mmCIF file of C-alpha atoms in Angstrom:
data_model
loop_
_atom_site.group_PDB
_atom_site.id
_atom_site.type_symbol
_atom_site.label_atom_id
_atom_site.label_comp_id
_atom_site.label_asym_id
_atom_site.label_seq_id
_atom_site.Cartn_x
_atom_site.Cartn_y
_atom_site.Cartn_z
ATOM 1 C CA MET A 5 -10.764 -11.321 -41.628
ATOM 2 C CA GLU A 6 -7.009 -11.916 -42.059
ATOM 3 C CA ARG A 7 -6.444 -9.079 -39.266
ATOM 4 C CA ALA A 8 -8.784 -10.824 -37.040
ATOM 5 C CA ARG A 9 -7.087 -14.258 -37.773
ATOM 6 C CA LYS A 10 -3.580 -13.021 -36.902
ATOM 7 C CA ALA A 11 -4.958 -11.364 -33.540
ATOM 8 C CA ARG A 12 -6.712 -14.558 -32.626
ATOM 9 C CA ILE A 13 -2.909 -16.203 -32.912
ATOM 10 C CA LEU A 14 -1.279 -13.446 -31.102
ATOM 11 C CA PHE A 15 -3.660 -13.484 -28.231
ATOM 12 C CA TRP A 16 -4.384 -17.089 -28.105
ATOM 13 C CA GLY A 17 -1.448 -17.817 -25.794
ATOM 14 C CA ILE A 18 -2.322 -15.078 -23.016
ATOM 15 C CA THR A 19 -6.267 -15.606 -23.252
ATOM 16 C CA ILE A 20 -5.974 -18.797 -21.288
ATOM 17 C CA VAL A 21 -4.036 -17.247 -18.492
ATOM 18 C CA LEU A 22 -5.734 -14.235 -18.170
ATOM 19 C CA VAL A 23 -9.126 -16.282 -17.518
ATOM 20 C CA GLY A 24 -7.294 -17.219 -14.427
ATOM 21 C CA SER A 25 -6.125 -13.963 -13.528
ATOM 22 C CA LEU A 26 -8.147 -11.272 -14.974
ATOM 23 C CA LEU A 27 -11.802 -12.862 -14.821
ATOM 24 C CA ARG A 28 -11.496 -14.035 -10.929
ATOM 25 C CA PRO A 29 -14.209 -12.096 -8.936
ATOM 26 C CA ILE A 30 -12.653 -8.850 -7.466
ATOM 27 C CA THR A 31 -14.522 -6.672 -5.112
ATOM 28 C CA ALA A 32 -14.307 -2.860 -4.544
ATOM 29 C CA TYR A 33 -12.538 -3.734 -1.238
ATOM 30 C CA ALA A 34 -9.046 -5.595 -0.703
ATOM 31 C CA TRP A 35 -11.030 -8.345 0.636
ATOM 32 C CA GLY A 36 -14.011 -10.685 -0.368
ATOM 33 C CA ASP A 37 -15.595 -14.222 -0.070
ATOM 34 C CA SER A 38 -17.770 -15.978 -1.970
ATOM 35 C CA ASP A 39 -20.923 -15.019 0.466
ATOM 36 C CA GLY A 40 -20.332 -11.700 -0.300
ATOM 37 C CA GLY A 41 -18.665 -10.379 2.850
ATOM 38 C CA ARG A 42 -18.287 -12.317 6.187
ATOM 39 C CA PRO A 43 -18.824 -10.746 9.427
ATOM 40 C CA SER A 44 -15.716 -9.439 11.716
ATOM 41 C CA TYR A 45 -15.302 -10.844 15.209
ATOM 42 C CA THR A 46 -13.131 -10.040 17.827
ATOM 43 C CA LEU A 47 -10.634 -12.332 19.322
ATOM 44 C CA GLU A 48 -12.812 -12.054 22.588
ATOM 45 C CA GLU A 49 -15.856 -12.856 20.566
ATOM 46 C CA ILE A 50 -14.240 -16.000 19.280
ATOM 47 C CA LYS A 51 -13.166 -17.562 22.552
ATOM 48 C CA SER A 52 -16.895 -17.028 23.707
ATOM 49 C CA ASN A 53 -17.570 -19.534 20.817
ATOM 50 C CA VAL A 54 -19.683 -17.286 18.753
ATOM 51 C CA LEU A 55 -18.900 -19.277 15.792
ATOM 52 C CA GLY A 56 -20.295 -22.266 17.311
ATOM 53 C CA ASP A 57 -19.839 -25.263 14.680
ATOM 54 C CA LYS A 58 -19.404 -23.050 11.864
ATOM 55 C CA ILE A 59 -16.164 -23.312 9.999
ATOM 56 C CA VAL A 60 -14.947 -19.775 9.055
ATOM 57 C CA PHE A 61 -11.358 -18.477 7.747
ATOM 58 C CA ASN A 62 -9.573 -15.440 8.421
ATOM 59 C CA SER A 63 -12.316 -13.137 10.319
ATOM 60 C CA ILE A 64 -10.871 -12.003 13.549
ATOM 61 C CA SER A 65 -10.253 -8.492 13.656
ATOM 62 C CA ASN A 66 -7.662 -8.201 16.212
ATOM 63 C CA GLY A 67 -5.696 -11.391 15.304
ATOM 64 C CA THR A 68 -1.855 -12.211 15.063
ATOM 65 C CA ILE A 69 -1.533 -10.374 11.918
ATOM 66 C CA GLY A 70 -3.936 -7.505 12.981
ATOM 67 C CA ASP A 71 -7.146 -7.701 10.784
ATOM 68 C CA GLU A 72 -7.116 -11.179 9.118
ATOM 69 C CA LYS A 73 -9.664 -10.112 6.378
ATOM 70 C CA ASN A 74 -6.222 -8.308 4.944
ATOM 71 C CA PHE A 75 -4.310 -11.800 4.927
ATOM 72 C CA VAL A 76 -2.119 -11.112 1.902
ATOM 73 C CA GLY A 77 0.808 -9.112 2.290
ATOM 74 C CA ALA A 78 4.263 -8.620 0.628
ATOM 75 C CA ARG A 79 7.695 -7.080 1.595
ATOM 76 C CA GLU A 80 11.050 -6.888 -0.185
ATOM 77 C CA TYR A 81 13.067 -10.107 -0.386
ATOM 78 C CA ASN A 82 16.779 -9.763 0.597
ATOM 79 C CA GLY A 83 17.430 -13.439 1.763
ATOM 80 C CA PRO A 84 15.965 -15.576 4.327
ATOM 81 C CA ASN A 85 15.720 -15.035 8.259
ATOM 82 C CA ILE A 86 15.302 -11.027 7.832
ATOM 83 C CA SER A 87 14.175 -9.356 11.107
ATOM 84 C CA GLY A 88 13.535 -5.970 12.229
ATOM 85 C CA THR A 89 12.006 -3.245 10.013
ATOM 86 C CA ALA A 90 12.578 -5.054 6.727
ATOM 87 C CA ASN A 91 10.416 -7.987 8.227
ATOM 88 C CA VAL A 92 7.287 -5.571 8.157
ATOM 89 C CA TRP A 93 4.593 -6.887 5.603
ATOM 90 C CA ASN A 94 2.524 -4.325 3.431
ATOM 91 C CA GLY A 95 -1.169 -5.471 3.043
ATOM 92 C CA ASN A 96 -2.112 -2.727 0.823
ATOM 93 C CA GLU A 97 0.605 -1.336 -2.149
ATOM 94 C CA ILE A 98 4.105 -2.116 -2.873
ATOM 95 C CA THR A 99 6.250 0.407 -4.627
ATOM 96 C CA VAL A 100 8.512 -1.627 -7.165
ATOM 97 C CA LYS A 101 12.139 -1.549 -7.918
ATOM 98 C CA ASP A 102 13.832 -2.887 -11.183
ATOM 99 C CA GLY A 103 15.388 -6.150 -10.611
ATOM 100 C CA GLN A 104 14.256 -6.524 -6.701
ATOM 101 C CA GLU A 105 12.797 -9.563 -5.365
ATOM 102 C CA TYR A 106 9.480 -9.440 -3.323
ATOM 103 C CA ILE A 107 7.898 -12.156 -1.045
ATOM 104 C CA ILE A 108 4.278 -12.341 -0.732
ATOM 105 C CA ARG A 109 2.582 -14.094 2.229
ATOM 106 C CA LEU A 110 -0.934 -15.686 2.573
ATOM 107 C CA TYR A 111 -2.215 -15.927 6.059
ATOM 108 C CA VAL A 112 -4.735 -19.080 6.736
ATOM 109 C CA HIS A 113 -6.514 -19.684 10.281
ATOM 110 C CA ASN A 114 -9.419 -21.646 10.917
ATOM 111 C CA ASN A 115 -11.247 -19.237 13.209
ATOM 112 C CA THR A 116 -13.536 -22.125 14.803
ATOM 113 C CA LEU A 117 -12.620 -23.428 18.437
ATOM 114 C CA GLN A 118 -14.466 -26.938 18.493
ATOM 115 C CA GLU A 119 -11.766 -29.580 17.595
ATOM 116 C CA ASP A 120 -14.047 -31.601 15.677
ATOM 117 C CA ASN A 121 -15.020 -28.825 13.102
ATOM 118 C CA VAL A 122 -11.506 -29.294 10.997
ATOM 119 C CA ALA A 123 -11.514 -27.910 7.570
ATOM 120 C CA LYS A 124 -11.325 -30.063 4.900
ATOM 121 C CA ASP A 125 -9.733 -29.978 1.135
ATOM 122 C CA VAL A 126 -8.210 -26.682 1.777
ATOM 123 C CA LYS A 127 -6.552 -25.010 -1.434
ATOM 124 C CA VAL A 128 -4.547 -21.965 -1.651
ATOM 125 C CA ALA A 129 -3.230 -19.998 -4.813
ATOM 126 C CA PHE A 130 -1.725 -16.979 -6.021
ATOM 127 C CA SER A 131 -2.692 -15.077 -9.414
ATOM 128 C CA ILE A 132 -0.135 -13.251 -10.981
ATOM 129 C CA PRO A 133 -0.984 -11.094 -14.001
ATOM 130 C CA PRO A 134 0.619 -12.164 -16.965
ATOM 131 C CA VAL A 135 0.883 -8.684 -18.443
ATOM 132 C CA SER A 136 3.036 -5.344 -17.853
ATOM 133 C CA ALA A 137 1.657 -2.275 -16.407
ATOM 134 C CA ARG A 138 2.236 0.269 -13.775
ATOM 135 C CA ARG A 139 -0.021 -1.337 -11.389
ATOM 136 C CA LEU A 140 -0.190 -4.980 -10.821
ATOM 137 C CA GLN A 141 -2.908 -6.759 -8.716
ATOM 138 C CA VAL A 142 -1.980 -10.206 -7.217
ATOM 139 C CA ASN A 143 -4.718 -11.788 -5.570
ATOM 140 C CA GLY A 144 -4.343 -14.517 -2.740
ATOM 141 C CA PHE A 145 -7.168 -17.312 -2.669
ATOM 142 C CA ILE A 146 -8.258 -19.691 0.293
ATOM 143 C CA GLU A 147 -10.587 -22.605 -0.631
ATOM 144 C CA SER A 148 -12.232 -25.081 1.539
ATOM 145 C CA SER A 149 -15.119 -27.609 0.988
ATOM 146 C CA ASN A 150 -16.756 -27.444 4.104
ATOM 147 C CA ALA A 151 -16.209 -24.010 5.374
ATOM 148 C CA SER A 152 -18.810 -21.152 5.347
ATOM 149 C CA PRO A 153 -17.873 -19.098 3.044
ATOM 150 C CA GLN A 154 -16.032 -21.734 0.706
ATOM 151 C CA ARG A 155 -13.617 -19.338 -0.963
ATOM 152 C CA TYR A 156 -11.895 -16.349 0.402
ATOM 153 C CA TRP A 157 -9.606 -13.843 -1.548
ATOM 154 C CA ASP A 158 -7.276 -10.489 -0.693
ATOM 155 C CA TYR A 159 -4.849 -8.664 -2.743
ATOM 156 C CA VAL A 160 -1.748 -6.515 -2.828
ATOM 157 C CA ASP A 161 -1.194 -3.951 -5.232
ATOM 158 C CA PHE A 162 2.351 -3.356 -6.737
ATOM 159 C CA VAL A 163 2.873 0.072 -8.212
ATOM 160 C CA GLY A 164 5.663 1.827 -10.453
ATOM 161 C CA ASP A 165 5.918 5.036 -12.597
ATOM 162 C CA THR A 166 7.611 2.337 -15.229
ATOM 163 C CA PRO A 167 5.532 -0.433 -16.750
ATOM 164 C CA PHE A 168 7.065 -3.680 -15.056
ATOM 165 C CA HIS A 169 6.070 -7.278 -15.269
ATOM 166 C CA LEU A 170 6.303 -9.742 -12.311
ATOM 167 C CA GLU A 171 8.239 -13.158 -12.736
ATOM 168 C CA TYR A 172 7.453 -15.836 -10.256
ATOM 169 C CA ILE A 173 10.100 -17.622 -8.776
ATOM 170 C CA TYR A 174 10.175 -21.273 -9.375
ATOM 171 C CA ASP A 175 10.098 -23.758 -6.095
ATOM 172 C CA SER A 176 9.987 -20.852 -3.899
ATOM 173 C CA ALA A 177 6.183 -21.762 -2.372
ATOM 174 C CA LEU A 178 6.559 -22.528 1.211
ATOM 175 C CA LEU A 179 4.262 -23.623 3.709
ATOM 176 C CA GLU A 180 5.149 -22.691 7.303
ATOM 177 C CA ASN A 181 2.972 -23.456 10.550
ATOM 178 C CA SER A 182 3.618 -25.342 14.069
ATOM 179 C CA GLY A 183 2.350 -28.620 12.881
ATOM 180 C CA ILE A 184 5.135 -29.106 10.042
ATOM 181 C CA GLY A 185 7.967 -27.408 12.239
ATOM 182 C CA ALA A 186 11.578 -25.953 11.311
ATOM 183 C CA GLY A 187 12.154 -25.420 7.330
ATOM 184 C CA GLY A 188 8.534 -25.616 6.353
ATOM 185 C CA PHE A 189 7.074 -27.882 3.572
ATOM 186 C CA ARG A 190 7.858 -26.973 0.132
ATOM 187 C CA LEU A 191 4.496 -26.366 -2.116
ATOM 188 C CA SER A 192 3.838 -27.068 -5.925
ATOM 189 C CA ASP A 193 4.203 -24.306 -8.432
ATOM 190 C CA GLU A 194 0.657 -25.216 -8.888
ATOM 191 C CA ILE A 195 -0.056 -22.471 -6.514
ATOM 192 C CA VAL A 196 0.394 -20.271 -9.265
ATOM 193 C CA THR A 197 0.366 -22.066 -12.244
ATOM 194 C CA ASN A 198 -3.136 -23.567 -11.514
ATOM 195 C CA ALA A 199 -4.394 -20.358 -9.601
ATOM 196 C CA SER A 200 -7.591 -20.559 -11.861
ATOM 197 C CA GLY A 201 -8.060 -24.242 -10.752
ATOM 198 C CA GLY A 202 -7.791 -23.624 -7.156
ATOM 199 C CA GLY A 203 -3.984 -23.637 -6.880
ATOM 200 C CA THR A 204 -2.329 -26.500 -4.546
ATOM 201 C CA GLN A 205 -3.627 -28.560 -1.670
ATOM 202 C CA ILE A 206 -2.089 -27.529 1.778
ATOM 203 C CA GLY A 207 -2.693 -29.180 5.467
ATOM 204 C CA TYR A 208 -1.326 -28.576 8.823
ATOM 205 C CA TYR A 209 1.094 -31.812 9.487
ATOM 206 C CA ASP A 210 3.579 -33.401 7.134
ATOM 207 C CA HIS A 211 2.505 -37.298 7.440
ATOM 208 C CA GLY A 212 5.912 -38.122 5.694
ATOM 209 C CA ASP A 213 4.852 -39.320 2.378
ATOM 210 C CA GLY A 214 5.563 -35.882 0.399
ATOM 211 C CA THR A 215 1.857 -34.615 0.466
ATOM 212 C CA LEU A 216 -0.657 -32.648 2.232
ATOM 213 C CA ASP A 217 -4.311 -33.934 3.565
ATOM 214 C CA GLY A 218 -6.232 -30.553 2.834
ATOM 215 C CA ILE A 219 -6.853 -30.770 6.720
ATOM 216 C CA ILE A 220 -6.668 -27.515 8.621
ATOM 217 C CA PRO A 221 -7.398 -28.167 12.420
ATOM 218 C CA ALA A 222 -9.523 -25.665 14.402
ATOM 219 C CA GLY A 223 -8.410 -23.387 17.358
ATOM 220 C CA ASN A 224 -4.730 -21.321 17.352
ATOM 221 C CA ASN A 225 -3.455 -23.267 14.369
ATOM 222 C CA GLU A 226 -2.234 -20.412 12.176
ATOM 223 C CA SER A 227 -0.614 -21.382 8.746
ATOM 224 C CA PHE A 228 1.651 -18.829 6.402
ATOM 225 C CA ILE A 229 2.213 -19.602 2.913
ATOM 226 C CA THR A 230 4.767 -17.374 0.882
ATOM 227 C CA ILE A 231 5.984 -17.218 -2.612
ATOM 228 C CA ARG A 232 8.680 -15.032 -4.168
ATOM 229 C CA VAL A 233 8.450 -12.729 -7.480
ATOM 230 C CA LYS A 234 10.640 -10.293 -9.303
ATOM 231 C CA ALA A 235 9.870 -7.011 -10.778
ATOM 232 C CA VAL A 236 11.258 -6.549 -14.148
ATOM 233 C CA PHE A 237 10.961 -3.064 -15.887
ATOM 234 C CA ASP A 238 9.802 -2.864 -19.329
ATOM 235 C CA THR A 239 10.556 0.125 -21.632
ATOM 236 C CA SER A 240 10.258 -1.544 -25.048
ATOM 237 C CA PHE A 241 6.864 0.329 -25.523
ATOM 238 C CA ASP A 242 4.292 2.187 -23.617
ATOM 239 C CA VAL A 243 0.579 1.999 -23.191
ATOM 240 C CA GLU A 244 -1.835 4.365 -21.701
ATOM 241 C CA THR A 245 -5.687 4.481 -21.259
ATOM 242 C CA LYS A 246 -7.884 7.457 -20.942
ATOM 243 C CA VAL A 247 -11.557 7.938 -20.876
ATOM 244 C CA ARG A 248 -13.966 10.818 -21.165
ATOM 245 C CA LEU A 249 -17.610 11.410 -21.865
ATOM 246 C CA VAL A 250 -18.518 11.081 -25.524
ATOM 247 C CA ASN A 251 -18.609 14.365 -27.150
ATOM 248 C CA ASP A 252 -17.159 15.996 -24.103
ATOM 249 C CA GLU A 253 -13.887 17.074 -26.014
ATOM 250 C CA ASP A 254 -13.546 20.588 -23.867
ATOM 251 C CA ASP A 255 -13.090 18.500 -20.685
ATOM 252 C CA GLY A 256 -10.346 16.624 -21.939
ATOM 253 C CA TRP A 257 -9.484 12.695 -21.270
ATOM 254 C CA LYS A 258 -9.039 11.940 -17.840
ATOM 255 C CA ASP A 259 -8.192 8.622 -15.765
ATOM 256 C CA SER A 260 -11.548 8.390 -14.394
ATOM 257 C CA VAL A 261 -15.038 9.988 -15.074
ATOM 258 C CA GLU A 262 -18.422 9.537 -13.233
ATOM 259 C CA VAL A 263 -21.472 8.818 -15.018
ATOM 260 C CA SER A 264 -24.961 7.428 -14.820
ATOM 261 C CA VAL A 265 -26.902 4.756 -16.328
ATOM 262 C CA GLY A 266 -27.542 5.329 -20.253
ATOM 263 C CA ASP A 267 -24.644 7.562 -20.524
ATOM 264 C CA THR A 268 -22.152 7.069 -23.316
ATOM 265 C CA VAL A 269 -18.256 7.135 -22.578
ATOM 266 C CA GLU A 270 -15.181 7.061 -24.901
ATOM 267 C CA PHE A 271 -12.075 5.335 -24.417
ATOM 268 C CA GLN A 272 -8.522 6.085 -25.795
ATOM 269 C CA ILE A 273 -5.693 3.650 -25.930
ATOM 270 C CA SER A 274 -2.300 5.114 -27.029
ATOM 271 C CA TYR A 275 0.501 2.978 -27.837
ATOM 272 C CA MET A 276 4.321 4.375 -28.530
ATOM 273 C CA ASN A 277 7.276 2.159 -29.572
ATOM 274 C CA MET A 278 10.075 3.037 -27.285
ATOM 275 C CA SER A 279 12.644 0.538 -28.434
ATOM 276 C CA ASP A 280 15.562 1.056 -30.781
ATOM 277 C CA ALA A 281 13.957 -1.490 -33.413
ATOM 278 C CA VAL A 282 10.899 -1.639 -35.465
ATOM 279 C CA GLN A 283 8.171 -3.574 -33.606
ATOM 280 C CA THR A 284 5.953 -5.674 -36.236
ATOM 281 C CA ASP A 285 2.433 -6.833 -35.939
ATOM 282 C CA VAL A 286 1.622 -4.868 -32.805
ATOM 283 C CA ALA A 287 -1.892 -6.047 -31.845
ATOM 284 C CA VAL A 288 -4.451 -4.179 -29.571
ATOM 285 C CA ARG A 289 -7.131 -5.710 -27.487
ATOM 286 C CA ASN A 290 -9.486 -4.090 -24.954
ATOM 287 C CA LEU A 291 -11.355 -5.647 -21.825
ATOM 288 C CA LEU A 292 -14.880 -4.343 -21.195
ATOM 289 C CA PRO A 293 -16.146 -4.704 -17.753
ATOM 290 C CA ASP A 294 -19.770 -5.805 -17.183
ATOM 291 C CA ASN A 295 -22.064 -2.749 -17.336
ATOM 292 C CA LEU A 296 -20.221 -1.214 -20.334
ATOM 293 C CA HIS A 297 -21.559 -2.159 -23.843
ATOM 294 C CA TYR A 298 -19.331 -1.482 -27.120
ATOM 295 C CA VAL A 299 -21.127 1.012 -29.376
ATOM 296 C CA ASP A 300 -21.018 -1.050 -32.768
ATOM 297 C CA GLY A 301 -18.782 0.976 -35.211
ATOM 298 C CA SER A 302 -17.262 3.235 -32.771
ATOM 299 C CA ALA A 303 -13.549 1.789 -32.549
ATOM 300 C CA ARG A 304 -11.279 4.059 -34.818
ATOM 301 C CA VAL A 305 -7.329 3.798 -35.184
ATOM 302 C CA VAL A 306 -4.947 6.859 -35.823
ATOM 303 C CA ASN A 307 -1.328 6.670 -36.799
ATOM 304 C CA ALA A 308 1.010 8.037 -39.258
ATOM 305 C CA LYS A 309 -0.556 6.050 -42.099
ATOM 306 C CA HIS A 310 -4.005 7.005 -41.131
ATOM 307 C CA SER A 311 -3.922 10.398 -39.664
ATOM 308 C CA ASP A 312 -7.889 10.968 -40.359
ATOM 309 C CA GLY A 313 -8.229 7.939 -38.462
ATOM 310 C CA ILE A 314 -9.782 4.352 -40.053
ATOM 311 C CA SER A 315 -12.622 2.635 -38.724
ATOM 312 C CA ILE A 316 -12.396 -1.106 -37.232
ATOM 313 C CA GLU A 317 -15.169 -3.219 -38.629
ATOM 314 C CA GLY A 318 -16.944 -5.745 -35.836
ATOM 315 C CA ASP A 319 -15.936 -5.823 -32.271
ATOM 316 C CA TYR A 320 -13.097 -7.697 -32.711
ATOM 317 C CA LEU A 321 -11.451 -5.120 -30.450
ATOM 318 C CA ASN A 322 -13.220 -6.308 -27.416
ATOM 319 C CA THR A 323 -12.801 -10.047 -28.222
ATOM 320 C CA ASP A 324 -10.063 -11.483 -30.303
ATOM 321 C CA GLY A 325 -8.064 -8.345 -30.764
ATOM 322 C CA ILE A 326 -6.805 -6.795 -33.989
ATOM 323 C CA VAL A 327 -3.394 -6.401 -35.681
ATOM 324 C CA ILE A 328 -2.711 -2.541 -36.184
ATOM 325 C CA GLY A 329 0.667 -2.861 -38.223
ATOM 326 C CA SER A 330 4.354 -2.267 -37.917
ATOM 327 C CA TYR A 331 5.909 1.064 -36.026
ATOM 328 C CA ASN A 332 9.274 2.267 -36.005
ATOM 329 C CA THR A 333 11.225 4.029 -32.957
ATOM 330 C CA GLY A 334 9.324 6.863 -31.904
ATOM 331 C CA THR A 335 6.131 6.341 -33.535
ATOM 332 C CA GLY A 336 2.613 4.929 -32.393
ATOM 333 C CA ALA A 337 -1.097 4.897 -32.647
ATOM 334 C CA THR A 338 -4.303 6.060 -30.879
ATOM 335 C CA ILE A 339 -7.446 3.484 -30.763
ATOM 336 C CA THR A 340 -10.579 5.372 -29.512
ATOM 337 C CA PHE A 341 -14.062 3.682 -29.180
ATOM 338 C CA SER A 342 -17.252 4.287 -27.332
ATOM 339 C CA ALA A 343 -19.558 1.919 -24.915
ATOM 340 C CA LYS A 344 -22.694 2.725 -23.449
ATOM 341 C CA VAL A 345 -23.123 2.389 -19.465
ATOM 342 C CA ALA A 346 -25.863 -0.236 -18.670
ATOM 343 C CA ASP A 347 -27.344 -2.061 -15.642
ATOM 344 C CA ASP A 348 -26.745 -5.430 -15.906
ATOM 345 C CA ASN A 349 -25.737 -5.970 -12.354
ATOM 346 C CA LEU A 350 -25.106 -2.644 -10.568
ATOM 347 C CA THR A 351 -25.515 -2.393 -6.822
ATOM 348 C CA VAL A 352 -27.038 0.612 -5.170
ATOM 349 C CA GLY A 353 -24.273 3.210 -4.488
ATOM 350 C CA GLU A 354 -21.144 3.538 -6.193
ATOM 351 C CA ASN A 355 -19.794 1.200 -8.797
ATOM 352 C CA THR A 356 -16.231 1.098 -10.028
ATOM 353 C CA LEU A 357 -16.011 -0.393 -13.623
ATOM 354 C CA GLU A 358 -12.357 -0.902 -14.648
ATOM 355 C CA ASN A 359 -11.505 -1.028 -18.461
ATOM 356 C CA LEU A 360 -8.200 -2.862 -19.545
ATOM 357 C CA GLY A 361 -6.307 -1.752 -22.628
ATOM 358 C CA GLN A 362 -3.902 -3.861 -23.932
ATOM 359 C CA ILE A 363 -0.875 -3.815 -26.411
ATOM 360 C CA MET A 364 1.138 -6.792 -27.696
ATOM 361 C CA ALA A 365 4.418 -6.068 -29.114
ATOM 362 C CA ASP A 366 7.858 -7.661 -28.921
ATOM 363 C CA SER A 367 6.325 -11.076 -27.663
ATOM 364 C CA HIS A 368 4.939 -9.474 -24.633
ATOM 365 C CA THR A 369 1.566 -7.906 -23.759
ATOM 366 C CA MET A 370 1.284 -4.413 -21.538
ATOM 367 C CA GLN A 371 -1.726 -3.249 -20.237
ATOM 368 C CA ALA A 372 -3.445 -0.125 -18.662
ATOM 369 C CA SER A 373 -6.586 0.616 -17.013
ATOM 370 C CA THR A 374 -9.141 3.314 -16.666
ATOM 371 C CA THR A 375 -12.043 3.588 -14.358
ATOM 372 C CA VAL A 376 -15.763 4.549 -14.766
ATOM 373 C CA ILE A 377 -17.662 5.691 -11.395
ATOM 374 C CA VAL A 378 -21.702 4.597 -11.783
ATOM 375 C CA LEU A 379 -23.502 6.033 -8.870
ATOM 376 C CA LYS A 380 -26.939 3.698 -8.825
ATOM 377 C CA LYS A 381 -29.806 5.397 -6.775
ATOM 378 C CA GLU A 382 -31.643 3.191 -4.823
ATOM 379 C CA ARG A 383 -35.269 3.701 -6.259
ATOM 380 C CA LEU A 384 -37.651 3.115 -3.568
ATOM 381 C CA ARG A 385 -35.580 5.257 -0.807
ATOM 382 C CA TYR A 386 -36.128 8.348 -3.658
ATOM 383 C CA ALA A 387 -39.353 7.577 -4.216
ATOM 384 C CA LEU A 388 -40.354 7.537 -0.485
ATOM 385 C CA TYR A 389 -38.360 10.984 -0.314
ATOM 386 C CA TRP A 390 -40.453 12.086 -2.986
ATOM 387 C CA ALA A 391 -43.999 11.008 -1.865
ATOM 388 C CA GLY A 392 -42.688 12.386 1.626
ATOM 389 C CA GLY A 393 -42.233 15.707 0.165
ATOM 390 C CA MET A 394 -45.205 15.826 -1.667
ATOM 391 C CA ILE A 395 -47.300 14.754 1.431
ATOM 392 C CA CYS A 396 -45.536 18.064 3.151
ATOM 393 C CA LEU A 397 -46.166 20.104 0.293
ATOM 394 C CA SER A 398 -49.813 18.821 0.190
ATOM 395 C CA ALA A 399 -50.290 19.787 3.817
ATOM 396 C CA ALA A 400 -48.259 22.838 4.110
ATOM 397 C CA THR A 401 -50.859 24.076 1.240
ATOM 398 C CA VAL A 402 -53.768 23.301 3.092
ATOM 399 C CA ILE A 403 -52.550 24.972 6.107
ATOM 400 C CA PHE A 404 -51.785 28.023 4.091
ATOM 401 C CA ILE A 405 -55.179 28.127 2.609
ATOM 402 C CA ARG A 406 -57.017 27.667 5.958
ATOM 403 C CA ILE A 407 -54.765 30.719 7.464
ATOM 404 C CA TRP A 408 -55.652 32.707 4.533
ATOM 405 C CA ARG A 409 -59.512 31.879 4.417
ATOM 406 C CA HIS A 410 -59.455 32.859 8.373
ATOM 407 C CA LYS A 411 -57.794 36.148 7.860
ATOM 408 C CA LYS A 412 -60.169 36.978 5.253
ATOM 409 C CA LEU A 413 -63.271 36.194 7.413
#
């Protein structure tokens, strides 16, 4: 119980922030919305008033930025007024450099043409994970009270060979559009610090009182919101996660496995002290996704003191986390546990479940992920295939019997 109490204290500070960054809805695609996937329209279809009086954001497939659904992008920041190839935005993946600043852009466009259909209470947010990792996903969000869908998101991945974290540059949030004009409008840092609460309100015009009214007009009125972050490499310790089917030692640990509902998988979280000093009160925590259920009593810790492993009582590993002791330079620990694949809310087809293993040491948290891919079959379709096959087999049998009898006669 003392270990659990210490772990609660260690992880309490990051838990609140993680709610805003890790528990946001994220689909298997780079973009998503609260309606489960809005249609795409060409610019020509929009001009033909295909939307009518419906307010929809970022749905044009051939707009100013290309496909508007890919509305979050990033590039290196080397000062303002950059042009040419240095001003090319990457909407998918950025490879980071230590100490380099990056500018992240979010595009907002009310696609409706009818002038009366203004979007109201429009907010934007960026969710920056408060952890170190080799891959960090920065999500951008748009919300509007009268749009349909009401909420939109997209992301860009930052990746590196060395674990790193992203530091938000305070006072860097800027809104730019034709209505506000030259210089843009400085936005509140709540765009990042209050991401779980919707971020900060924007608008298309600066009414001179230092606030924005949350209204985005219809038509060709585009807005660009940017923030800056700095990539900082972290080398004081290392974390790695792996997965395999339980009792499948011959196949080895992998970054990803393909499984079926009912299978049991085993996860491994590895920690190593890479610094020149002792790291005390090292803590570990795991974040299981939906459809993976922890197997009671399966968690074990292996280190120099417990070479044969020691069991972890309860499910503290997947809730508050646990303290696993202190470690000298070049030493570490391995934590293993099992989880059973369930069908709580799987969709038909391929489901990618991401498990996150976290280590906290030297006052910061580092995480690594591994994936479990579950293929859910469409029962009705396969039942029809089976029924059709049985009918064909029965018909073939009848035909064969008739031919055989005819020959016999």
